[in-house]
């Protein structure tokens, strides 16, 4: 009888051990960090947001891609970038598909309910793009716009719906599609982050950015609330990269120094 009880106990222990192993899809790394895949830092982004992330051939490049690479090097991990719609990035972080969202993502109180943010590594501004001859000259004039194009799920989307009403906001998956709606006169203005705004205006005739800041914001990496170890390691890496000038060097490579915010 004692033997039987012992056997049952051993089996129960084995079962709980294996359950424990299979319930965690996380990899562990020599440095003690937990990541989705061992040896890899997986980043979720939306690679249609120049100069932070965009395709050069089939490679994703840009400020965020280079910062992520520098951080991964410091953590001794390989960088893997997963391209997805901007609107899916937070869910990818909370469901453990990626280790961090790095996507010119603004720190907001609402997002903080679902994810933790690293320290901020850059500032952004919500800019307003209009046609060169537009009657819209200030952020307040947006109240007269029949339709404003934004990128779905971005802060520009949230602010415009709050300030001007859902009926006046058209949401597009990609910033470029929002800009195309303006080019073809489907909308009167686009609200989008200032650096992508500059590249879209440079790439399309007859557009300009209003000389007014709609909203100023901070960009940071979104990390799972269950992985504070990774958040601390990323913050340490970012502060070292700030201190030794690497962050500035990366940002200045993509943003001309005289126009840097
Ligand atoms: N900064 C904006 C936001 O966080 C837009 C980011 C993006 O489109 N990649 O909502």
Coordinates of C-alpha atoms and ligand atoms in Angstrom, one line a residue:
X1 CA 0.0 0.0 0.0
X2 CA 2.8 2.4 0.9
X3 CA 4.5 1.6 -2.3
X4 CA 1.3 2.4 -4.2
X5 CA 1.0 5.8 -2.5
X6 CA 4.6 6.5 -3.2
X7 CA 4.1 5.7 -6.9
X8 CA 1.0 7.9 -7.1
X9 CA 2.9 10.7 -5.5
X10 CA 5.8 10.4 -7.9
X11 CA 3.4 10.3 -10.8
X12 CA 1.6 13.4 -9.6
X13 CA 4.9 15.2 -9.2
X14 CA 6.0 14.2 -12.7
X15 CA 2.7 15.3 -14.2
X16 CA 2.8 18.7 -12.4
X17 CA 6.4 19.2 -13.6
X18 CA 5.6 18.5 -17.2
X19 CA 2.5 20.6 -17.0
X20 CA 4.7 23.4 -15.7
X21 CA 7.1 23.0 -18.6
X22 CA 4.5 22.9 -21.3
X23 CA 2.4 25.8 -20.0
X24 CA 5.3 28.1 -20.5
X25 CA 6.2 29.0 -24.1
X26 CA 9.0 31.2 -23.0
X27 CA 12.6 30.6 -23.7
X28 CA 15.2 31.3 -21.1
X29 CA 18.6 32.7 -21.9
X30 CA 22.1 32.3 -20.4
X31 CA 21.8 35.9 -19.0
X32 CA 18.6 34.9 -17.2
X33 CA 16.2 36.9 -19.4
X34 CA 13.0 35.5 -20.5
X35 CA 12.2 35.9 -24.2
X36 CA 9.5 34.3 -26.5
X37 CA 12.3 32.3 -28.2
X38 CA 15.6 31.4 -26.5
X39 CA 18.5 33.4 -27.8
X40 CA 16.2 35.8 -29.7
X41 CA 14.7 39.2 -29.1
X42 CA 11.5 39.3 -31.1
X43 CA 10.2 42.8 -32.0
X44 CA 6.8 43.5 -33.3
X45 CA 6.4 46.5 -35.6
X46 CA 4.5 48.0 -38.6
X47 CA 7.2 48.5 -41.3
X48 CA 5.3 51.3 -43.1
X49 CA 6.4 54.1 -40.8
X50 CA 9.5 55.8 -42.3
X51 CA 12.0 56.7 -41.0
X52 CA 11.4 54.6 -37.9
X53 CA 10.7 51.4 -39.8
X54 CA 10.3 50.7 -43.5
X55 CA 11.4 48.2 -46.1
X56 CA 14.6 48.5 -48.1
X57 CA 14.3 45.6 -50.5
X58 CA 13.1 42.8 -48.2
X59 CA 14.9 44.1 -45.1
X60 CA 13.2 46.2 -42.5
X61 CA 15.5 49.2 -41.7
X62 CA 15.1 52.5 -39.8
X63 CA 15.6 54.2 -36.4
X64 CA 13.6 51.5 -34.5
X65 CA 15.2 48.6 -36.3
X66 CA 18.7 50.0 -35.6
X67 CA 18.0 50.8 -32.0
X68 CA 16.5 47.3 -31.5
X69 CA 19.6 45.8 -33.1
X70 CA 21.9 47.8 -30.7
X71 CA 19.8 46.7 -27.7
X72 CA 19.8 43.0 -28.8
X73 CA 23.6 43.2 -29.2
X74 CA 23.9 44.5 -25.6
X75 CA 21.6 41.7 -24.3
X76 CA 23.5 39.0 -26.3
X77 CA 20.4 38.1 -28.3
X78 CA 19.6 37.7 -32.0
X79 CA 17.1 40.3 -33.3
X80 CA 14.0 39.0 -35.1
X81 CA 11.6 41.6 -36.5
X82 CA 7.9 40.6 -37.1
X83 CA 5.9 43.0 -39.4
X84 CA 2.2 43.3 -38.5
X85 CA -0.5 46.0 -38.5
X86 CA 0.1 48.7 -36.0
X87 CA -3.2 47.9 -34.4
X88 CA -2.0 44.3 -33.5
X89 CA 1.2 45.1 -31.8
X90 CA 0.0 45.5 -28.2
X91 CA -1.9 42.2 -28.5
X92 CA 1.2 40.5 -29.9
X93 CA 3.0 41.7 -26.8
X94 CA 0.3 40.7 -24.3
X95 CA -0.2 37.2 -25.8
X96 CA 3.6 36.5 -25.9
X97 CA 4.0 36.5 -29.7
X98 CA 6.7 39.1 -29.5
X99 CA 9.0 40.4 -26.7
X100 CA 8.6 44.0 -27.4
X101 CA 6.6 46.4 -29.6
X102 CA 8.9 49.0 -31.1
X103 CA 7.0 51.0 -33.6
X104 CA 7.3 54.8 -33.0
X105 CA 4.7 53.9 -30.4
X106 CA 3.5 56.7 -28.1
X107 CA 3.3 56.1 -24.4
X108 CA -0.4 56.6 -23.4
X109 CA -2.3 55.9 -20.1
X110 CA -4.7 53.6 -22.1
X111 CA -1.9 51.4 -23.5
X112 CA -0.3 51.3 -20.0
X113 CA -3.4 49.3 -18.9
X114 CA -2.2 46.4 -21.1
X115 CA 1.6 46.7 -21.4
X116 CA 4.5 48.3 -19.6
X117 CA 6.7 50.8 -21.4
X118 CA 10.5 51.2 -21.4
X119 CA 12.0 54.6 -20.8
X120 CA 11.4 56.9 -23.7
X121 CA 14.0 56.9 -26.5
X122 CA 12.6 59.6 -28.8
X123 CA 9.9 62.3 -29.0
X124 CA 7.2 62.6 -31.7
X125 CA 4.7 65.2 -32.7
X126 CA 1.3 64.6 -34.3
X127 CA 1.6 66.7 -37.5
X128 CA -1.1 67.8 -39.9
X129 CA -0.7 67.3 -43.6
X130 CA -2.9 69.2 -46.0
X131 CA -2.9 70.2 -49.7
X132 CA -0.8 73.3 -50.5
X133 CA -3.8 75.5 -51.1
X134 CA -5.9 74.1 -48.2
X135 CA -8.0 76.5 -46.1
X136 CA -7.0 74.5 -43.1
X137 CA -4.1 76.5 -41.5
X138 CA -4.2 75.5 -37.8
X139 CA -5.1 72.5 -35.6
X140 CA -8.3 74.3 -34.7
X141 CA -9.2 74.6 -38.4
X142 CA -9.5 70.8 -38.4
X143 CA -12.9 71.3 -36.9
X144 CA -13.9 72.6 -40.4
X145 CA -12.6 69.5 -42.1
X146 CA -15.3 67.2 -43.6
X147 CA -12.9 64.2 -43.2
X148 CA -9.5 63.7 -41.6
X149 CA -7.5 60.6 -42.5
X150 CA -5.5 58.8 -39.8
X151 CA -3.8 55.5 -39.2
X152 CA -6.0 53.0 -37.4
X153 CA -5.3 52.7 -33.7
X154 CA -2.7 55.4 -33.5
X155 CA -2.8 58.3 -31.2
X156 CA -3.6 60.6 -34.1
X157 CA -6.8 58.4 -34.6
X158 CA -7.7 58.6 -30.9
X159 CA -7.2 62.4 -30.6
X160 CA -9.0 63.3 -33.8
X161 CA -12.0 61.1 -32.9
X162 CA -12.1 62.8 -29.4
X163 CA -11.6 66.3 -30.8
X164 CA -13.6 66.3 -34.0
X165 CA -16.0 63.3 -33.7
X166 CA -15.9 59.8 -35.3
X167 CA -17.9 60.9 -38.3
X168 CA -15.1 63.1 -39.4
X169 CA -12.3 60.5 -39.1
X170 CA -11.4 57.9 -41.7
X171 CA -9.1 55.2 -40.5
X172 CA -6.5 53.5 -42.7
X173 CA -4.2 50.5 -41.9
X174 CA -1.2 52.3 -43.2
X175 CA 0.0 55.9 -43.1
X176 CA 0.6 55.9 -46.8
X177 CA -3.0 54.9 -47.6
X178 CA -4.2 57.9 -45.4
X179 CA -1.9 60.2 -47.5
X180 CA -3.2 58.7 -50.8
X181 CA -6.7 59.6 -49.6
X182 CA -5.6 63.2 -49.2
X183 CA -3.9 63.2 -52.6
X184 CA -7.1 62.0 -54.3
X185 CA -9.2 64.6 -52.3
X186 CA -11.2 61.9 -50.4
X187 CA -10.2 63.7 -47.2
X188 CA -9.1 67.3 -46.2
X189 CA -6.2 66.5 -43.9
X190 CA -4.0 63.7 -42.5
X191 CA -3.0 63.6 -38.9
X192 CA 0.2 61.5 -38.4
X193 CA 3.5 61.6 -36.7
X194 CA 5.9 64.3 -37.9
X195 CA 8.8 62.2 -39.3
X196 CA 6.6 59.9 -41.4
X197 CA 4.7 63.0 -42.4
X198 CA 7.9 64.5 -43.8
X199 CA 8.7 61.5 -45.9
X200 CA 5.1 61.3 -47.3
X201 CA 5.2 65.0 -48.2
X202 CA 8.6 64.6 -49.8
X203 CA 7.2 61.7 -51.9
X204 CA 4.0 63.4 -53.1
X205 CA 3.6 66.7 -55.0
X206 CA 1.3 69.4 -53.7
X207 CA 1.2 68.5 -50.0
X208 CA 2.5 70.5 -47.0
X209 CA 2.8 70.0 -43.2
X210 CA 1.2 72.8 -41.1
X211 CA 3.6 74.7 -39.0
X212 CA 1.8 73.8 -35.8
X213 CA 2.1 71.0 -33.3
X214 CA -1.2 69.2 -32.7
X215 CA 0.2 67.0 -29.9
X216 CA 3.7 66.3 -28.6
X217 CA 4.5 62.7 -27.4
X218 CA 7.1 60.2 -26.2
X219 CA 8.0 57.0 -28.0
X220 CA 9.0 53.9 -26.0
X221 CA 9.1 50.1 -26.3
X222 CA 6.0 48.2 -25.2
X223 CA 6.8 45.1 -23.1
X224 CA 4.7 42.5 -21.3
X225 CA 3.7 43.3 -17.8
X226 CA 4.9 39.8 -16.9
X227 CA 8.4 40.5 -18.0
X228 CA 9.9 43.2 -15.9
X229 CA 13.3 41.6 -16.1
X230 CA 13.4 42.3 -19.8
X231 CA 12.1 45.8 -19.3
X232 CA 14.9 46.5 -16.9
X233 CA 17.5 45.1 -19.2
X234 CA 16.1 47.1 -22.2
X235 CA 16.2 50.3 -20.1
X236 CA 19.8 49.6 -19.0
X237 CA 20.8 49.0 -22.7
X238 CA 18.9 52.2 -23.8
X239 CA 20.6 54.3 -21.1
X240 CA 24.0 53.0 -22.1
X241 CA 23.2 53.7 -25.8
X242 CA 22.1 57.2 -24.8
X243 CA 25.2 57.9 -22.8
X244 CA 27.7 56.8 -25.4
X245 CA 25.9 58.7 -28.2
X246 CA 24.7 55.7 -30.2
X247 CA 21.0 56.7 -29.9
X248 CA 21.8 60.2 -31.3
X249 CA 23.9 58.8 -34.0
X250 CA 21.1 56.4 -35.2
X251 CA 18.4 59.2 -35.0
X252 CA 20.6 61.7 -36.8
X253 CA 21.3 59.2 -39.6
X254 CA 17.6 59.2 -40.5
X255 CA 16.5 62.7 -39.3
X256 CA 18.5 65.7 -40.4
X257 CA 20.0 67.3 -37.3
X258 CA 18.5 70.8 -38.1
X259 CA 15.0 69.4 -38.2
X260 CA 15.4 67.0 -35.2
X261 CA 12.7 67.6 -32.7
Ligands
LIG1 N1 3.0 57.4 -32.5 C1 1.7 56.9 -33.0 C2 1.1 56.0 -32.0 O1 1.8 55.5 -31.2 C3 1.8 56.2 -34.3 C4 2.8 55.1 -34.4 C5 2.7 54.3 -35.7 O2 1.9 54.4 -36.5 N2 3.7 53.4 -35.9 O3 -0.1 55.8 -32.0

